[in-house]
Amino acid sequence: MVVRTMKKILFIGLFIGLLTVVGCSIGKNTTLRMTLQPGIDTIEINGDYVDPGAKATFGLLNVEVTVASSDLGISALGTYSIVYEASYGDQTKTISRYVTVIDDTAPQLSLNPGIDTILIGETWIDGGVTVIDNSLSSIVPTVIGQVNEQIVGDYEITYRATDASGNQNQITRIVHVIDDNE
């Protein structure tokens, strides 16, 4: 019985102590604090963005954070803001994250199928290339080089593609002009 009473007194004492600690940490001088969660704030155009969010606390209490506004557009270059908001009691705070959308990726080129070995005197038809860019813009490649269908040899045709951000890539096709009499 004495042990049980002592346990109750100890429990009540611990409970009162806990209330005192919590009560002291949430006093009149306590302010709502907000911080941005760590994350990656620079992304490639049309890339995936995972919003790491923000954190708000009032003393030892975690406070719910909402997105008050966002103009983030991953399909256009620029800097965009995400505004987070938290409220507790009569206090409201906001904090902003700035996300920059860049284009550092060169267009990707791939050779289209074609006949790249012809007999002297035949007409070579350029199979061309397919160009894909992360900006989703249509890019027409520059073609450098030519094939002299009347002279035996190997000819380089280079396709160069440049996107609106100045990123450049190229690919080369080798065309063989042969003489079947040799």
XYZ file of C-alpha atoms in Angstrom:
182
model
C 0.000 0.000 0.000
C 2.810 2.412 0.901
C 4.640 1.484 -2.301
C 1.501 2.082 -4.362
C 0.963 5.477 -2.699
C 4.615 6.407 -3.310
C 4.245 5.455 -6.990
C 1.169 7.681 -7.276
C 2.940 10.591 -5.617
C 5.977 10.095 -7.862
C 3.770 9.931 -10.952
C 1.871 13.090 -9.947
C 5.175 14.849 -9.239
C 6.581 13.890 -12.650
C 3.366 14.983 -14.350
C 3.433 18.377 -12.623
C 7.117 18.753 -13.503
C 6.393 17.973 -17.155
C 3.562 20.487 -17.229
C 5.862 23.068 -15.698
C 8.566 22.445 -18.321
C 6.072 22.564 -21.201
C 4.301 25.562 -19.707
C 7.569 27.441 -19.254
C 8.681 26.725 -22.796
C 5.433 28.147 -24.191
C 5.394 31.462 -22.430
C 4.439 34.944 -23.497
C 7.892 35.482 -25.002
C 7.624 32.443 -27.282
C 7.429 33.271 -30.965
C 6.419 31.276 -33.975
C 9.527 30.231 -35.899
C 9.745 28.980 -39.481
C 12.624 27.413 -41.386
C 12.958 25.945 -44.851
C 13.594 22.222 -45.023
C 16.797 21.399 -46.949
C 16.247 20.639 -50.606
C 17.382 21.211 -54.164
C 16.177 24.574 -55.422
C 17.668 24.471 -58.934
C 16.100 22.114 -61.460
C 16.334 21.411 -65.176
C 13.490 22.622 -67.365
C 10.637 20.081 -67.466
C 12.386 18.116 -64.718
C 10.841 16.709 -61.579
C 10.653 18.926 -58.523
C 10.053 17.577 -55.045
C 9.058 20.339 -52.647
C 10.882 19.730 -49.347
C 8.560 22.173 -47.593
C 9.105 24.218 -44.463
C 8.923 23.609 -40.732
C 7.231 25.752 -38.087
C 7.494 25.548 -34.318
C 6.025 27.408 -31.395
C 8.273 26.585 -28.481
C 8.397 22.788 -28.434
C 5.220 22.402 -30.498
C 5.289 21.593 -34.195
C 2.874 23.806 -36.119
C 1.167 22.905 -39.407
C 2.644 24.594 -42.487
C 0.649 25.228 -45.664
C 1.624 26.530 -49.091
C 0.101 30.007 -49.231
C 1.092 30.586 -52.859
C 3.278 29.160 -55.593
C 4.006 30.308 -59.120
C 6.386 27.418 -59.875
C 6.406 26.547 -63.565
C 8.841 23.817 -64.544
C 8.281 24.308 -68.287
C 9.805 27.795 -68.519
C 13.189 29.145 -67.490
C 13.212 31.541 -64.560
C 13.038 31.918 -60.808
C 9.793 31.078 -59.044
C 8.628 31.435 -55.462
C 6.813 29.138 -53.077
C 5.412 30.893 -50.005
C 4.763 28.811 -46.882
C 2.543 29.980 -44.041
C 2.024 28.884 -40.446
C -0.244 30.255 -37.722
C -0.432 29.665 -33.993
C -2.598 31.746 -31.698
C -2.425 35.332 -32.871
C 0.904 34.824 -34.664
C 1.217 34.175 -38.395
C 4.505 33.817 -40.252
C 5.499 33.237 -43.853
C 8.749 32.134 -45.425
C 9.636 31.915 -49.116
C 11.631 29.427 -51.138
C 12.969 30.415 -54.558
C 13.272 27.700 -57.190
C 15.342 28.366 -60.311
C 14.534 26.500 -63.527
C 17.571 26.226 -65.811
C 18.519 24.509 -69.052
C 22.042 23.085 -68.954
C 21.247 19.969 -70.985
C 22.177 19.754 -74.649
C 19.707 18.389 -77.206
C 19.969 14.672 -77.917
C 20.439 13.585 -81.534
C 20.010 10.162 -83.087
C 20.558 9.139 -86.686
C 17.456 8.105 -88.586
C 17.758 4.923 -90.649
C 19.037 5.401 -94.164
C 21.204 3.873 -96.860
C 24.682 5.192 -96.230
C 26.585 3.099 -98.746
C 25.872 3.882 -102.408
C 27.433 3.038 -105.741
C 29.250 5.774 -107.589
C 26.731 7.789 -109.607
C 23.744 6.844 -107.435
C 21.764 9.451 -105.538
C 22.257 9.522 -101.788
C 19.129 10.370 -99.802
C 19.813 11.825 -96.376
C 17.968 9.892 -93.649
C 18.364 12.882 -91.334
C 18.298 12.894 -87.561
C 15.813 13.067 -84.737
C 16.406 15.845 -82.213
C 14.909 15.734 -78.721
C 15.397 18.538 -76.212
C 14.326 18.747 -72.574
C 12.698 22.114 -73.336
C 10.283 20.208 -75.617
C 10.944 22.841 -78.304
C 11.225 21.849 -81.936
C 14.842 22.180 -83.061
C 15.947 22.052 -86.684
C 19.551 20.847 -86.908
C 22.226 22.426 -89.074
C 23.690 20.002 -91.624
C 27.413 20.360 -92.313
C 29.143 18.527 -95.153
C 28.166 17.087 -98.484
C 28.451 13.898 -100.486
C 29.978 13.880 -103.975
C 28.146 10.957 -105.516
C 30.541 10.966 -108.499
C 33.741 10.363 -106.518
C 34.562 7.228 -104.514
C 35.222 7.992 -100.866
C 33.909 8.337 -97.341
C 32.015 11.539 -96.546
C 31.157 12.966 -93.145
C 27.792 14.613 -92.673
C 27.544 16.360 -89.301
C 24.228 17.361 -87.770
C 24.440 20.094 -85.122
C 21.542 21.090 -82.878
C 21.445 24.130 -80.586
C 18.607 24.806 -78.149
C 17.277 28.208 -77.071
C 19.656 28.231 -74.073
C 22.699 27.775 -76.312
C 23.318 24.128 -75.391
C 24.764 22.336 -78.392
C 25.295 18.759 -79.486
C 26.205 17.027 -82.711
C 26.311 13.645 -84.358
C 28.058 12.465 -87.529
C 26.945 10.137 -90.306
C 29.530 8.497 -92.578
C 28.413 8.000 -96.177
C 30.397 5.583 -98.339
C 30.501 6.008 -102.112
C 31.913 2.826 -103.642
C 32.703 1.501 -107.097
C 31.517 -2.080 -107.557
C 34.039 -2.541 -110.388
C 36.985 -2.325 -107.988
